CSV table of C-alpha atoms in Angstrom, one decimal:
chain,number,residue,atom,x,y,z
B,6,MET,CA,116.4,89.9,90.4
B,7,ALA,CA,116.8,86.8,88.4
B,8,PHE,CA,114.0,85.1,90.4
B,9,VAL,CA,111.6,88.1,90.1
B,10,ASP,CA,109.9,89.1,86.9
B,11,CYS,CA,109.4,92.8,87.0
B,12,TRP,CA,106.9,92.6,84.2
B,13,TYR,CA,104.6,90.5,86.4
B,14,VAL,CA,105.0,93.0,89.2
B,15,MET,CA,104.1,95.9,87.0
B,16,ILE,CA,101.1,94.0,85.6
B,17,THR,CA,99.8,93.2,89.1
B,18,ILE,CA,100.1,96.9,90.1
B,19,ASN,CA,98.4,97.9,86.9
B,20,ASP,CA,95.5,95.6,87.5
B,21,VAL,CA,95.1,96.8,91.0
B,22,LEU,CA,95.1,100.5,90.0
B,23,ILE,CA,92.5,99.8,87.3
B,24,ILE,CA,90.2,97.8,89.5
B,25,VAL,CA,90.3,100.4,92.3
B,26,GLY,CA,89.9,103.2,89.9
B,27,SER,CA,86.9,101.5,88.2
B,28,CYS,CA,85.3,100.9,91.6
B,29,LEU,CA,85.7,104.6,92.5
B,30,LYS,CA,84.2,105.6,89.1
B,31,ILE,CA,81.2,103.4,89.6
B,32,GLN,CA,80.6,104.9,93.0
B,33,LEU,CA,81.0,108.5,91.5
B,34,GLU,CA,78.5,107.7,88.7
B,35,GLN,CA,76.0,106.5,91.3
B,36,SER,CA,76.7,109.4,93.6
B,37,ILE,CA,77.7,107.1,96.4
B,38,ILE,CA,80.8,109.0,97.3
B,39,ASP,CA,81.6,112.8,97.0
B,40,GLY,CA,82.9,114.4,93.8
B,41,GLU,CA,86.0,115.2,95.6
B,42,GLN,CA,87.3,111.7,94.9
B,43,TYR,CA,87.3,112.3,91.2
B,44,ASP,CA,91.0,113.4,91.2
B,45,LEU,CA,92.0,110.2,92.9
B,46,CYS,CA,89.9,108.2,90.5
B,47,SER,CA,91.4,109.8,87.4
B,48,THR,CA,94.8,109.4,88.8
B,49,LEU,CA,94.5,105.7,89.4
B,50,LEU,CA,92.9,105.2,86.0
B,51,GLY,CA,95.5,107.3,84.2
B,52,THR,CA,98.4,105.5,85.8
B,53,GLY,CA,96.9,102.2,85.2
B,54,ASN,CA,96.4,103.1,81.5
B,55,LEU,CA,100.1,104.2,81.3
B,56,LEU,CA,101.2,100.9,82.8
B,57,VAL,CA,99.0,99.0,80.3
B,58,TRP,CA,100.7,100.6,77.4
B,59,ALA,CA,104.2,100.2,78.9
B,60,GLY,CA,103.4,96.4,79.4
B,61,VAL,CA,102.9,96.0,75.6
B,62,LEU,CA,106.7,96.5,75.3
B,63,ARG,CA,107.0,93.0,77.1
B,64,TYR,CA,105.6,91.3,73.9
B,65,LEU,CA,107.8,93.3,71.6
B,66,GLY,CA,110.7,91.8,73.6
B,67,PHE,CA,110.1,88.4,71.9
B,68,PHE,CA,111.3,89.9,68.6
B,69,LYS,CA,115.1,90.3,68.3
B,70,LYS,CA,114.8,93.5,66.1
B,71,TYR,CA,112.3,95.2,68.4
B,72,ASN,CA,113.6,94.7,71.9
B,73,ILE,CA,116.7,97.0,71.6
B,74,LEU,CA,114.9,99.6,73.8
B,75,ILE,CA,114.0,97.2,76.5
B,76,LEU,CA,117.5,95.5,76.7
B,77,THR,CA,119.3,98.9,76.6
B,78,MET,CA,117.1,100.3,79.6
B,79,ARG,CA,117.6,97.1,81.5
B,80,LYS,CA,121.4,97.1,80.9
B,81,ALA,CA,121.8,100.9,81.6
B,82,LEU,CA,119.5,101.1,84.6
B,83,PRO,CA,122.0,100.2,87.4
B,84,ASN,CA,124.6,102.7,85.9
B,85,ILE,CA,122.0,105.4,85.4
B,86,LEU,CA,120.9,105.2,89.1
B,87,ARG,CA,124.4,105.3,90.4
B,88,PHE,CA,125.1,108.4,88.1
B,89,LEU,CA,121.9,110.2,89.0
B,90,SER,CA,122.6,109.6,92.7
B,91,CYS,CA,125.8,111.6,92.3
B,92,ALA,CA,124.3,114.3,90.0
B,93,LEU,CA,121.3,114.7,92.4
B,94,LEU,CA,123.6,115.8,95.2
B,95,LEU,CA,125.1,118.6,92.9
B,96,TYR,CA,121.7,119.5,91.7
B,97,CYS,CA,120.4,119.9,95.2
B,98,GLY,CA,123.3,122.1,96.1
B,99,PHE,CA,122.6,124.5,93.2
B,100,CYS,CA,118.9,124.5,94.2
B,101,PHE,CA,119.4,125.5,97.7
B,102,CYS,CA,122.1,128.1,96.8
B,103,GLY,CA,119.7,129.7,94.2
B,104,TRP,CA,116.8,129.6,96.6
B,105,VAL,CA,118.7,131.2,99.5
B,106,VAL,CA,120.6,133.9,97.5
B,107,LEU,CA,118.2,134.7,94.5
B,108,GLY,CA,114.9,134.0,96.1
B,109,PRO,CA,114.3,137.7,97.4
B,110,HIS,CA,115.3,139.1,94.0
B,111,HIS,CA,114.1,136.8,91.4
B,112,ILE,CA,110.5,135.5,90.8
B,113,LYS,CA,111.6,132.1,89.5
B,114,PHE,CA,113.6,131.4,92.8
B,115,ARG,CA,110.9,132.2,95.4
B,116,SER,CA,110.6,128.7,96.6
B,117,PHE,CA,112.7,125.6,96.5
B,118,SER,CA,110.2,123.9,94.1
B,119,MET,CA,110.2,126.8,91.8
B,120,THR,CA,114.0,126.9,91.9
B,121,SER,CA,114.1,123.3,90.9
B,122,GLU,CA,111.7,123.8,88.1
B,123,CYS,CA,113.6,126.8,86.8
B,124,LEU,CA,117.0,124.9,86.9
B,125,PHE,CA,115.6,121.9,85.3
B,126,ALA,CA,114.1,124.0,82.5
B,127,LEU,CA,117.4,125.8,82.0
B,128,MET,CA,119.2,122.5,81.9
B,129,ASN,CA,117.1,121.6,78.9
B,130,GLY,CA,117.6,124.9,77.2
B,131,ASP,CA,114.2,126.5,77.9
B,132,ASP,CA,113.7,130.2,78.7
B,133,MET,CA,117.3,131.1,79.2
B,134,PHE,CA,117.2,134.8,78.2
B,135,ALA,CA,114.1,135.6,80.4
B,136,THR,CA,115.8,134.0,83.4
B,137,PHE,CA,118.8,136.3,83.0
B,138,ALA,CA,116.8,139.3,82.2
B,139,ILE,CA,114.0,139.4,85.0
B,140,MET,CA,116.3,140.1,87.9
B,141,SER,CA,114.9,142.8,90.1
B,142,VAL,CA,118.4,144.2,90.7
B,143,HIS,CA,120.7,145.3,87.9
B,144,ASN,CA,123.9,146.0,89.8
B,145,GLY,CA,125.7,145.0,92.9
B,146,ILE,CA,127.0,141.7,94.3
B,147,ILE,CA,123.6,139.9,93.7
B,148,TRP,CA,123.6,140.8,90.0
B,149,TRP,CA,127.1,139.5,89.5
B,150,PHE,CA,126.4,136.4,91.7
B,151,SER,CA,123.3,135.6,89.6
B,152,ARG,CA,125.4,135.7,86.3
B,153,ILE,CA,128.2,133.6,87.7
B,154,TYR,CA,125.7,131.1,89.3
B,155,LEU,CA,123.7,130.6,86.1
B,156,TYR,CA,126.6,130.4,83.8
B,157,LEU,CA,128.3,127.8,86.0
B,158,PHE,CA,125.2,125.8,86.3
B,159,LEU,CA,124.5,125.8,82.5
B,160,ILE,CA,128.1,124.9,81.7
B,161,LEU,CA,128.3,122.2,84.3
B,162,PHE,CA,125.0,120.4,83.7
B,163,ILE,CA,124.6,121.0,79.9
B,164,TYR,CA,128.2,120.2,78.8
B,165,CYS,CA,129.1,117.7,81.6
B,166,VAL,CA,126.2,116.0,83.3
B,167,ILE,CA,123.9,115.5,80.3
B,168,SER,CA,126.7,114.5,78.0
B,169,LEU,CA,127.9,111.9,80.6
B,170,PHE,CA,124.4,110.7,81.1
B,171,LEU,CA,123.9,110.2,77.4
B,172,SER,CA,127.3,108.4,77.2
B,173,VAL,CA,126.2,105.9,79.9
B,174,ILE,CA,123.1,105.0,77.8
B,175,MET,CA,125.1,104.8,74.6
B,176,ASP,CA,127.7,102.5,76.3
B,177,SER,CA,124.9,100.1,77.2
B,178,TYR,CA,123.5,100.3,73.7
B,179,GLU,CA,126.9,99.4,72.2
B,180,THR,CA,127.2,96.5,74.7
B,181,ILE,CA,123.7,95.3,73.7
B,182,ARG,CA,124.6,95.6,70.0
B,183,GLU,CA,127.8,93.5,70.5
B,184,ILE,CA,125.9,90.8,72.3
B,185,HIS,CA,123.4,90.6,69.4
B,186,GLU,CA,126.3,90.3,66.9
B,187,LYS,CA,128.5,87.9,68.8
B,188,GLY,CA,126.0,85.9,70.9
B,189,ILE,CA,123.8,86.0,74.1
B,190,GLU,CA,125.7,87.1,77.2
B,191,PRO,CA,125.0,84.7,80.1
B,192,SER,CA,123.4,86.2,83.3
B,193,ASP,CA,125.1,86.3,86.6
B,194,LEU,CA,122.8,83.3,87.8
B,195,GLN,CA,123.9,81.3,84.8
B,196,VAL,CA,127.5,82.0,85.4
B,197,PHE,CA,127.1,81.0,89.1
B,198,ILE,CA,125.5,77.7,88.0
B,199,SER,CA,128.0,76.9,85.4
B,200,GLU,CA,130.9,77.0,88.0
B,201,CYS,CA,129.9,73.5,89.0
B,202,SER,CA,130.9,70.9,86.4
B,203,ASP,CA,129.2,67.9,88.0
B,204,ASP,CA,126.3,66.4,86.3
B,205,ALA,CA,122.9,65.7,87.7
B,206,SER,CA,123.8,62.1,88.8
B,207,SER,CA,126.8,63.3,90.9
B,208,THR,CA,126.8,62.9,94.6
B,209,ALA,CA,127.3,66.7,94.9
B,210,TYR,CA,123.4,66.9,94.5
B,211,ARG,CA,120.9,65.7,96.8
B,212,GLN,CA,119.3,62.5,95.5
B,213,ASP,CA,115.7,61.4,95.9
B,214,ASP,CA,116.6,58.0,97.3
B,215,ALA,CA,118.8,59.6,100.1
B,216,ARG,CA,115.9,62.1,100.9
B,217,ARG,CA,113.5,59.2,101.1
B,218,LYS,CA,115.7,57.2,103.4
B,219,ARG,CA,116.3,60.2,105.6
B,220,TRP,CA,112.6,60.8,105.8
B,221,ASN,CA,111.9,57.1,106.6
B,222,GLY,CA,114.5,57.3,109.4
B,223,PHE,CA,112.8,60.4,110.9
B,224,SER,CA,109.4,58.7,110.7
B,225,ASN,CA,110.7,55.4,112.3
B,226,CYS,CA,112.3,57.6,115.1
B,227,PHE,CA,109.0,59.4,115.7
B,228,ALA,CA,107.0,56.2,115.8
B,229,PHE,CA,109.4,54.6,118.3
B,230,LEU,CA,109.1,57.6,120.6
B,231,ARG,CA,105.4,57.5,120.3
B,232,ARG,CA,105.3,53.9,121.3
B,233,ARG,CA,107.6,54.5,124.1
B,234,SER,CA,105.5,57.2,125.5
B,235,GLY,CA,102.5,55.0,125.3
B,236,TYR,CA,104.3,52.2,127.3
B,237,THR,CA,105.3,54.7,129.9
B,238,ALA,CA,101.8,55.9,130.4
B,239,ILE,CA,100.6,52.3,131.0
């Protein structure tokens, strides 16, 4: 990733979305295409507008005191992705379990998407009492299962998963702060380059004279073969 600037990739995607969305908007204003494409047009323009404002963060990165958000996100992103890949498996297990068991008895678990939305809201502390209270059955194994299921999910994800998620981000923030205080940390590419202690004039590097001599040798060889083929034809 050291050879790819993600900002340029985002700017390119942003320009493409805005250009395509603007073309659709012009065609909609002139009634060239159906009004059903308005949703697609608004989606493209809205997403492009979002990326424009996100791209402004790139210019704040040139200031040492304003780039802490960008550096922290860049540092924490690999660890966040690895952590979310593990947490997602556990989250999908709770979603499928709630959908299968509580779906016929609870309005918030009628489909997989509704189950996921309900659990995500519970994980953020939203509408907890209503989720417990609107069970269609108030006794039996399903009622007890729903209580154990919801309590276990809340304890596991609020006290463990979210806390660990925040700790991953805070660890990256502390690392970035130490770098600002002690100096700039070299990247993996810079560490790889610094392993070679030879200077530019060393024979370990390819020299222009050697490259020119090699190219002249190839050219002379090709010219000799061309002349030889001409003599053979005669």
